[in-house]
Amino acid sequence: MSENAPAHHIAHSREERHPLAKAPVTAPPNTVDGFVKQFLDNLNFGQGVALSASGVNDQYLALARTVRDYLMARWLETVRRQLVSQAKGVCYLSAEYLLGRQLGNSLLATGLEDVAAEALAECGIDIADLRAQEVEPGLGNGGLGRLAACFIDSLATMSVPSIGYGIRYEYGIFRQTFEDGQQVEKPDRWLSMGSPWEFPHPEAAQTISFGGRTEQYDDDGVTRTRWIPDWDVLAIPYNYMVPGYLNGRVNTLRLWSAQATKAFDLRIFNAGDYAEAVRAQTFAENISKVLYPEDSTPQGKELRLQQQYFFAAASIADFLDVVLPPDYDLTKLPDRAIFQLNDTHPVIAVPELMRQLVDVRGLEWEQAWEITQGCFAYTCHTLLPEALEVWSVDLLGRLLPRHLEIIYRINEEFLAAVRERYGDDELRVRNMSIIGEHPERSVRMAHLATVASVKVNGVAELHSQLLREKVLHDFHEFYPGKFTNVTNGITPRRFLRLANKSLSELITDALGPGWVTDLDRLRELETYAEDPEFRERFAEVKASNKRRLNRVLLERDGLEVDDTHMLDVMVKRLHEYKRQMLKLLHIVTLYDGIVSGRVPISEVTPRTFIFGAKAAPGYRIAKDIIHLINKVGSVVNADPAVEGRLKVLFPPNYNVTLAERIIPAADLSEQISLAGKEASGTGNMKFALNGALTIGTDDGANVEIRQLVGDDHFFLFGMTEPEVEELAAKGYVPSDFYRADPNLRSAIDLIASGAFSGGDRSVFEPVISNLLYNDRFMVLADYAAYIAAQERVDAAYADADTWTRSAILNVARCGFFSSDRSMRDYIDRIWHTPPSF
Ligand code: 26W
């Protein structure tokens, strides 16, 4: 701490010395000329090139720095006010942030979109070409990472004191390519051209230790414990701006990067073993090297636990040492900070805060535990039992011996309280214990999080209910009042205003611009849904978004979108529970109907199906399904019998940037997970807010979307969660469904026959057997209902004007899904951190 004096204390004394240093930092003039000047300065002085000699990447970097310059004064002011006020703030701890491109969002937040475009045009540059240069930071897998990015956007826009903490992975989520239809992963070198959005602060590094042992010692008659670790790494913070929308506020996202503690080990170096010295360095720096691409299936890898502790410990230390003033009375910490745990990935922060309070700062255990229990809140993002993280005691004890002791003591006291309440109900004690015994002794991170937190929340009503009634039922009984729901949301800035400019302009024409930060105002569109002229304009917006998507996919992947087709879209991670296979069986059924002559081609609604999905690299069946989708696509797209009425497109490397293009063009949103498996979903919200109708099960936030938009404007199908349970209890036999339904049988047989694999029946045999003899997620049981619902979709789509009316009502009624509302719910129910300025 002492060698690492807080930045704000240094700053105050320096400011006195020169009058200019006292003047507030100001933004460049908000004019085209001012922008041109700043852009050219950044190009010349920042990039070291003349405009005439500059390449498009130079220009992109200079533009990014220019926009950054406009945000800088606000950022410094936000940081200053936050330090002065010492108001209670949120520390959002997340292993993932799926940010998307930064330039567009920064232009939007500063209101500089038009000024910048004009300024660049005056320099002979098309701003769109520069925006296309940016490689998005893909520092997340899917829903959980994107949610974190939406939340920090809302917190900044709502002026809530907050900081996001995470990991600056050198390689984000892999870049997906297809080779002969199969997924091949390529490293995501997002930093290779340099990132203009980050500010490294090596002077504010934290040292993070690992391994070793603990020992007890006598401290003036008190027995204390100290940890004698055997290796350490530096955590270097990189700050990123999180600009609020047109509100003059810029919050901070602080991502940690690992660096070896000494450039290389001098001792070894002097002994002449240069290679060994460099190896040690590489070892340390591996910690923040790569994002784990597993989504929902924890691998229990040591490096992953290292990552988790690395960022959790660095963030806790940063908050205690740098954000809090010196001599802060730590018993007041719960009034100053709430650490929000984005799933279990940062939960090791709990024993780390205990260690800081007890071992480092000398507080009594009881007092420290009281503080800790007031500072954490936990969001669970899953229902799949296999996705609940556990760490083997063996591994955790080797890497973090002191933390394991702390966890044991927390558990001991917790179980004593459980026994006190229920007597010796040992079954209950075993079920609730933070330590599990099978298949090996391990720490259940969700239990630790629940015990330590002020509040535990699920991410949609149904999910929270299932947490209370099933996954964490005993805890709900033990801690009534601890459990709550906060339904997820999405930021309307990125997913409506930025991604769908034409729809935004239409809405603003009708309602004025206020809806961007007050999404409930979209309700006022309900009356416009009855206006034929408005419907016509809305339909034209959708058509123009399809044409834009066509241009994007043509350039990106050589794929053609027919803008006269219904656009039927399923984009999300590839996972069995999400049931891309069900969508595929629908496509194969349509194709089979045409080629077998059972269905006259004239009766088939022209549809283009778009898939976007990455599979975890080790998830065999998921990769087989990707392969199958691609193969079905090649056959269907090339078969003259379908006369271009069915098209299957699967652009590779689905990411935030592509989502921003696909979602606004969609007519139909596929949200077809098995009921009770998708915690919330957030793609579902993005589609509805962009005027796509949903075909979906009663799962996750679909339930709330349907309640809000109304049954007439949502295509519901499939078993409910209790029906799923019932079928599972009586014994689900997928092959019974196969035998009973001729369409289903025919579709499956067609795949099994090798029709999509050049006659080779073995290629998709694993997928077929998995469906017929396992089908964990009951695809076959919901098939008939899904096909029937798709027929209702066709019928509805045939009446274009009524469809458009439904689409408008979807937009009008989904204001609830703004992440601003989610943040209000967190603030009211969990954080109690009012907006500041
Ligand atoms: C490697 C272990 C692991 C386990 C779980 C990695 C990642 C996870 C996440 C919890 C997976 C995830 O992204 N869950 C999604 O979170 C979204 C935001 O709340 C929800 O909308 C999705 O329904 C949920 O699947």
Tab-separated table of N, CA and C in Angstrom, residues 45 64 126 160 240 275 338 343 403 428 448 483 514 604 608 669 677 683 780 814:
chain	number	residue	atom	x	y	z
A	45	PHE	N	0.546	13.512	-34.725
A	45	PHE	CA	1.345	13.381	-33.496
A	45	PHE	C	1.190	12.018	-32.838
A	64	ALA	N	-10.350	7.047	-33.453
A	64	ALA	CA	-10.686	6.524	-32.124
A	64	ALA	C	-10.108	7.435	-31.042
A	126	ASP	N	-14.424	8.072	-45.838
A	126	ASP	CA	-15.754	7.584	-45.472
A	126	ASP	C	-15.661	6.940	-44.090
A	160	VAL	N	-24.732	5.922	-12.024
A	160	VAL	CA	-24.556	5.165	-10.783
A	160	VAL	C	-23.059	4.978	-10.534
A	240	TYR	N	-10.635	1.160	-19.154
A	240	TYR	CA	-11.432	1.420	-20.356
A	240	TYR	C	-12.531	2.389	-19.983
A	275	ALA	N	16.978	-19.268	-20.949
A	275	ALA	CA	15.739	-19.935	-21.380
A	275	ALA	C	14.837	-20.222	-20.185
A	338	ILE	N	-20.613	-2.602	-2.826
A	338	ILE	CA	-21.229	-3.912	-2.979
A	338	ILE	C	-20.521	-4.613	-4.136
A	343	ASP	N	-22.162	-14.702	-11.660
A	343	ASP	CA	-22.047	-16.152	-11.540
A	343	ASP	C	-20.950	-16.506	-10.522
A	403	HIS	N	-6.891	-19.820	1.636
A	403	HIS	CA	-8.302	-19.663	1.281
A	403	HIS	C	-9.097	-20.918	1.599
A	428	ARG	N	-29.674	-33.241	5.099
A	428	ARG	CA	-29.768	-31.825	4.764
A	428	ARG	C	-28.387	-31.153	4.900
A	448	LEU	N	-20.989	-21.470	-1.494
A	448	LEU	CA	-20.175	-20.443	-0.836
A	448	LEU	C	-20.742	-19.051	-1.136
A	483	PHE	N	-33.432	-14.521	-1.313
A	483	PHE	CA	-33.573	-14.777	-2.746
A	483	PHE	C	-34.467	-13.753	-3.416
A	514	GLY	N	-36.548	10.961	-26.378
A	514	GLY	CA	-36.426	10.558	-24.968
A	514	GLY	C	-36.443	9.056	-24.699
A	604	VAL	N	-45.149	-23.600	-49.868
A	604	VAL	CA	-44.056	-23.364	-48.926
A	604	VAL	C	-43.746	-21.871	-48.851
A	608	THR	N	-35.578	-17.657	-45.522
A	608	THR	CA	-34.141	-17.796	-45.360
A	608	THR	C	-33.873	-18.030	-43.883
A	669	SER	N	-37.822	-14.869	-34.584
A	669	SER	CA	-36.776	-15.111	-33.592
A	669	SER	C	-37.000	-16.486	-32.966
A	677	LYS	N	-34.596	-24.840	-18.885
A	677	LYS	CA	-33.149	-24.937	-19.079
A	677	LYS	C	-32.479	-23.599	-19.386
A	683	GLY	N	-30.882	-12.612	-26.153
A	683	GLY	CA	-31.125	-12.478	-27.589
A	683	GLY	C	-32.624	-12.334	-27.838
A	780	LEU	N	-37.284	-34.558	-29.626
A	780	LEU	CA	-38.315	-35.312	-30.345
A	780	LEU	C	-39.687	-35.133	-29.698
A	814	CYS	N	-42.063	-4.026	-25.216
A	814	CYS	CA	-40.867	-4.647	-24.635
A	814	CYS	C	-39.910	-3.655	-23.978
